[in-house]
Tab-separated table of C-alpha atoms in Angstrom:
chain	number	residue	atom	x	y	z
A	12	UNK	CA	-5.932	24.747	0.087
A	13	UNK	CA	-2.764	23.443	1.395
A	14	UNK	CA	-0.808	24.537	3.860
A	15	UNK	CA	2.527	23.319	6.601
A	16	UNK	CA	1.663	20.799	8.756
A	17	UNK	CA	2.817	22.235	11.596
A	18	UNK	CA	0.525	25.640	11.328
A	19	UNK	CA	-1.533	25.741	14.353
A	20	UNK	CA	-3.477	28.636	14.026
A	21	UNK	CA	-7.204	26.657	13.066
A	22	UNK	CA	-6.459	23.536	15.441
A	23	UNK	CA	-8.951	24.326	17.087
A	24	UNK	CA	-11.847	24.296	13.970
A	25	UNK	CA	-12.729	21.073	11.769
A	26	UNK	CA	-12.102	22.422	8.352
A	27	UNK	CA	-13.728	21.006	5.272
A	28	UNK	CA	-11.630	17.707	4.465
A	29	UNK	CA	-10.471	17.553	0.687
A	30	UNK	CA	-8.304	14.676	-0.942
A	31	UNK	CA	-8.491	11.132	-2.757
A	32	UNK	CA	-10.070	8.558	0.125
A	33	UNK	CA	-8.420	5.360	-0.573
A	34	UNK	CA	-4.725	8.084	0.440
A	35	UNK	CA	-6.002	9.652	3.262
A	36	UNK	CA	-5.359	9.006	6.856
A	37	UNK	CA	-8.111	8.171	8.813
A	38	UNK	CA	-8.248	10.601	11.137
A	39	UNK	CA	-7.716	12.776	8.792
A	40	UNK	CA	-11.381	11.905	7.217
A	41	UNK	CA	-12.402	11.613	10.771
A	42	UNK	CA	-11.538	15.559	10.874
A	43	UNK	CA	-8.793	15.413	12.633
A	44	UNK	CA	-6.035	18.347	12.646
A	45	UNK	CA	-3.849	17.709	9.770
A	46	UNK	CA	-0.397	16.296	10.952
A	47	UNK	CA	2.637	15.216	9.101
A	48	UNK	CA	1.990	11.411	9.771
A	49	UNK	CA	-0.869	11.298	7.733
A	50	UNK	CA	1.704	11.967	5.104
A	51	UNK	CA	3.150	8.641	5.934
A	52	UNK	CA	0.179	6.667	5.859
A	53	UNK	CA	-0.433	8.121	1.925
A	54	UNK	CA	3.208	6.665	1.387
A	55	UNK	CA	2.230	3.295	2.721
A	56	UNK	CA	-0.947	3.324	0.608
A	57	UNK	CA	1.432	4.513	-2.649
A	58	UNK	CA	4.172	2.315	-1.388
A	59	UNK	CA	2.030	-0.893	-1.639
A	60	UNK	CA	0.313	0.302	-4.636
A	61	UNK	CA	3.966	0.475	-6.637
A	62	UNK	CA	4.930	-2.562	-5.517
A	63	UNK	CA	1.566	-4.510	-5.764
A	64	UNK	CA	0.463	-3.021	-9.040
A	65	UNK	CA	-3.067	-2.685	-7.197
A	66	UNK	CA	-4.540	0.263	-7.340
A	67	UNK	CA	-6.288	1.045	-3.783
A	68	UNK	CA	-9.845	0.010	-3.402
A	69	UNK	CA	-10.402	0.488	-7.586
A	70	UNK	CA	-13.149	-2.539	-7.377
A	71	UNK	CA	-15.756	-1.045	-4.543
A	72	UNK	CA	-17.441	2.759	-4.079
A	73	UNK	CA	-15.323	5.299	-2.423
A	74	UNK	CA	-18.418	6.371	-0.102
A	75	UNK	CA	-19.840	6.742	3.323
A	76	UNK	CA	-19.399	3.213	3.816
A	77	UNK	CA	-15.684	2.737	2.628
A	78	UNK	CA	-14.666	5.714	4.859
A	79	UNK	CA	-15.898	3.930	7.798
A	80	UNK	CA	-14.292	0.459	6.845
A	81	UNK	CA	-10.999	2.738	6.655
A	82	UNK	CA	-11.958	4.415	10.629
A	83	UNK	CA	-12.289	0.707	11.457
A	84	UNK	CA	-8.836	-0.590	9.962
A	85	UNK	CA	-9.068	-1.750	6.404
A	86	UNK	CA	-6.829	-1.640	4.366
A	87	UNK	CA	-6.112	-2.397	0.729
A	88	UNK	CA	-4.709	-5.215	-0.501
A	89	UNK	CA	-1.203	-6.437	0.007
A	90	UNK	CA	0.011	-9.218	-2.469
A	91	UNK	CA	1.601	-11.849	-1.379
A	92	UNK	CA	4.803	-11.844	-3.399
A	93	UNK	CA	6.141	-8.743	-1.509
A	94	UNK	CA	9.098	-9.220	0.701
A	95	UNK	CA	7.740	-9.269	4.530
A	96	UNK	CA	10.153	-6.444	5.449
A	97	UNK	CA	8.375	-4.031	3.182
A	98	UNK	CA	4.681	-5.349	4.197
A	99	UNK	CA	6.027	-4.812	7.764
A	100	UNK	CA	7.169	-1.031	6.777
A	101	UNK	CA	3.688	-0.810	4.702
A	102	UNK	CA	1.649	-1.773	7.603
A	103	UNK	CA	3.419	0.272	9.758
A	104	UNK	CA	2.942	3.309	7.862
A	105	UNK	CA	-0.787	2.050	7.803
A	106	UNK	CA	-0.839	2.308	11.729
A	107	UNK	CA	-4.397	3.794	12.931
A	108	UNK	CA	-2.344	5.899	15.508
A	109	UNK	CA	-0.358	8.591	14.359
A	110	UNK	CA	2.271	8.529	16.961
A	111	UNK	CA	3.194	4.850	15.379
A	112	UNK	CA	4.142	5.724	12.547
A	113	UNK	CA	7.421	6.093	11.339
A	114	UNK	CA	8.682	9.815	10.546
A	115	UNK	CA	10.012	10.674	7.376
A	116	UNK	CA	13.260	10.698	8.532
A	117	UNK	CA	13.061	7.414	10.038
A	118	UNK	CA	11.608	6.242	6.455
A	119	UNK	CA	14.627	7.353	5.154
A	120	UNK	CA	17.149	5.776	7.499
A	121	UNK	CA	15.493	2.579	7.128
A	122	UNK	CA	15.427	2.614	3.250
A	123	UNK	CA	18.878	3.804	2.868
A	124	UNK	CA	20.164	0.812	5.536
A	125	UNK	CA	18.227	-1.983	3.617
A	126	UNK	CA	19.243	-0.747	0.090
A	127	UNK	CA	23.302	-0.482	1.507
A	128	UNK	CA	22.849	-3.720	2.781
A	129	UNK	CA	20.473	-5.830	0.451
A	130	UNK	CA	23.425	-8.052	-0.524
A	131	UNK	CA	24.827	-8.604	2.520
A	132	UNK	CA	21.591	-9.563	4.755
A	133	UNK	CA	20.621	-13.481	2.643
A	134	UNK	CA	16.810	-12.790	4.240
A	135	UNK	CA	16.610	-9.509	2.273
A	136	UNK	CA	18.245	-10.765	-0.633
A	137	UNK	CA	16.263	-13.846	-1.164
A	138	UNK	CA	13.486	-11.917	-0.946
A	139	UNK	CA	14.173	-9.384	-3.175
A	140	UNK	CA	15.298	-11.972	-6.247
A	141	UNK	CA	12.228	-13.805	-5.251
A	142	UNK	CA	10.241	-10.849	-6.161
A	143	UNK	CA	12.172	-9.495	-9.303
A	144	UNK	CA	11.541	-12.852	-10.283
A	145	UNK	CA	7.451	-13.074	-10.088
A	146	UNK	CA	7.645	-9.415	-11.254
A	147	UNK	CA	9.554	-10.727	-14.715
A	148	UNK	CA	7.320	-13.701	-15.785
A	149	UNK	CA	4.420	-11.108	-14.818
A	150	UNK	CA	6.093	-9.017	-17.819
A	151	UNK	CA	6.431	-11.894	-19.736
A	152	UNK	CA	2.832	-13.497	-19.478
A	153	UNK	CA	1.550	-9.822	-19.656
A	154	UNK	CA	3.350	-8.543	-23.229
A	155	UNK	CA	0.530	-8.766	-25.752
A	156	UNK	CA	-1.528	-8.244	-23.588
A	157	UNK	CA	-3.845	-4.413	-23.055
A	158	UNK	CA	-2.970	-3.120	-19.686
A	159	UNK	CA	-5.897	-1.274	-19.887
A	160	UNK	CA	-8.390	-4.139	-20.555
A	161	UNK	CA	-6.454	-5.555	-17.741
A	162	UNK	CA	-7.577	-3.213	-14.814
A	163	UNK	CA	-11.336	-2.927	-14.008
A	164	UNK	CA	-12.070	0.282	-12.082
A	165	UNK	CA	-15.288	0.684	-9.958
A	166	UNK	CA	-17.474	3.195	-11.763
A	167	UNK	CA	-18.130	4.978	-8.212
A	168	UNK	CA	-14.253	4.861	-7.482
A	169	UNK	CA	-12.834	8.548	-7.507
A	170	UNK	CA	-9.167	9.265	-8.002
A	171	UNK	CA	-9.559	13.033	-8.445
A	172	UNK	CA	-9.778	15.437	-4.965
A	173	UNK	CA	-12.826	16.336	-4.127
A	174	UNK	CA	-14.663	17.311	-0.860
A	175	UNK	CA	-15.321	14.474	1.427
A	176	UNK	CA	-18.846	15.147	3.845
A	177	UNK	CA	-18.630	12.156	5.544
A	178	UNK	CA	-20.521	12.229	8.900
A	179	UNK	CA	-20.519	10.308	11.955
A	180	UNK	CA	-17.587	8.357	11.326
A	181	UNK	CA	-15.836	5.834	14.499
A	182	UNK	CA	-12.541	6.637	16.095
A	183	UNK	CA	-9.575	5.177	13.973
A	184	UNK	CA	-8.631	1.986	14.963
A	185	UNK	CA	-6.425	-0.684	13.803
A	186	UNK	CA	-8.168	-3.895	12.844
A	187	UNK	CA	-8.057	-6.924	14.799
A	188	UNK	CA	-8.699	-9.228	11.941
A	189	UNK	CA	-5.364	-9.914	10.299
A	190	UNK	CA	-7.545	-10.840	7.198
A	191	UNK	CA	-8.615	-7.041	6.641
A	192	UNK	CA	-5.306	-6.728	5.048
A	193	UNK	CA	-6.378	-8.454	2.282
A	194	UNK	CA	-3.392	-10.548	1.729
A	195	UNK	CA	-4.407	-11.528	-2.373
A	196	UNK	CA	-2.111	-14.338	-4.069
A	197	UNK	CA	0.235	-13.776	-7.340
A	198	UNK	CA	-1.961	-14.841	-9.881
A	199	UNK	CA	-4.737	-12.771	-8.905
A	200	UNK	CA	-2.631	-9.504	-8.589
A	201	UNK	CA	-1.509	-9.989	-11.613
A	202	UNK	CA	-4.648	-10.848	-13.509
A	203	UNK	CA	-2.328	-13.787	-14.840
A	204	UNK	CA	-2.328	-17.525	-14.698
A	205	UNK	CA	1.346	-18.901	-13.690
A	206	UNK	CA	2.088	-22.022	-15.826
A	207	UNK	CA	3.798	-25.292	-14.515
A	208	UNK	CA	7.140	-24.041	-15.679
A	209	UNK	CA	6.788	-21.105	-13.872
A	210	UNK	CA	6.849	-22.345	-11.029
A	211	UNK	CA	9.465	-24.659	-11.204
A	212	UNK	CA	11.197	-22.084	-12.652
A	213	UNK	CA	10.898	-19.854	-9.446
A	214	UNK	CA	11.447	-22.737	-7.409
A	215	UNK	CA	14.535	-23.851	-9.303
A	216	UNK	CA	15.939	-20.240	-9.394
A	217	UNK	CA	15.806	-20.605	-5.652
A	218	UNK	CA	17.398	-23.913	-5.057
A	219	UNK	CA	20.221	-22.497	-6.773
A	220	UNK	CA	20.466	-19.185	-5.444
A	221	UNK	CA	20.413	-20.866	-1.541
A	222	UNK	CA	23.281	-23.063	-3.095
């Protein structure tokens, strides 16, 4: 079933389209020819899903009707405790056009730059102990607690390859809503309530770090 990329030889046919939905490109459900950018959309979706602990679209149906939500530029969720330079490398990944997104090589490059320079850049490092920080009372609030109580998965949401028939789908776009992204706040991501002190906490760390 799999093959490179870059072999030409049935361009020209729409073979069957096999995969997990809520990873695939959409033009690749579309039934578009296989490229090595849809690659780099799945490692947005897995990139986000890492650092949100959100599993993609686990609460809704991966039918007909989320395929087409996906053509028209939705997205899942992004949580709001992510540094902006990685939701701006997520959603770029996420592009509806191909030809936007970043190669792999590029991917690389601009990993390797912010991880060499993390310390040095005080936009990238604030942002960075921000998030270790909300990821560390998550721990915390989270450690007698059943991860797998935690996470309720849609009965009709498949995570296992499987042939996708979908028909009739619209051209891939990007969405002009900003909201499709789905931005979702700390708590809920989390499935945790933040107390008082936690906050203060973050906001204290902060103070002192920008000291």
């Amino acid at each position: 079933m799999c093959q490179p990329a870059n072999n030409k030889e049935k361009s020209d046919k729409k073979e069957a389209v096999y995969g997990v939905l809520p990873y695939m490109a959409p033009e690749v459900l579309h039934g578009y020819q296989y490229t090595k950018a849809a690659d780099i959309y799945s490692f947005g979706i897995i990139m986000n899903e890492y650092l949100s602990e959100e599993i993609p679209f686990n609460d809704i149906p991966h039918d007909h009707i989320l395929a087409v939500k996906i053509c028209k530029g939705l997205r899942p969720k992004i949580s709001e405790h992510i540094p902006k330079f990685l939701v701006d490398l997520i959603m770029k990944c996420w592009d509806a056009k191909a030809e936007n997104r970043p190669s792999a090589k590029e991917l690389y490059q601009i990993l390797k730059i912010w991880e060499e320079t993390e310390f040095d850049d005080d936009e990238i490092y604030s942002q960075m102990i921000n998030y270790e920080k909300i990821r560390e009372i998550k721990f915390k609030n989270r450690s007698n607690e059943n991860k797998s109580e935690s996470i309720k998965t849609h009965p009709q949401a498949i995570y296992t390859s499987r042939l996708l028939n979908f028909k009739n789908l619209p051209e891939p776009v990007n969405s002009s809503d900003l909201s499709s992204f789905q931005v979702i706040s700390v708590s809920e991501c989390f499935d945790v309530q933040f107390s008082e002190s936690d906050l203060n906490e973050i906001n204290q760390d902060n103070l002192n770090d920008e000291s």
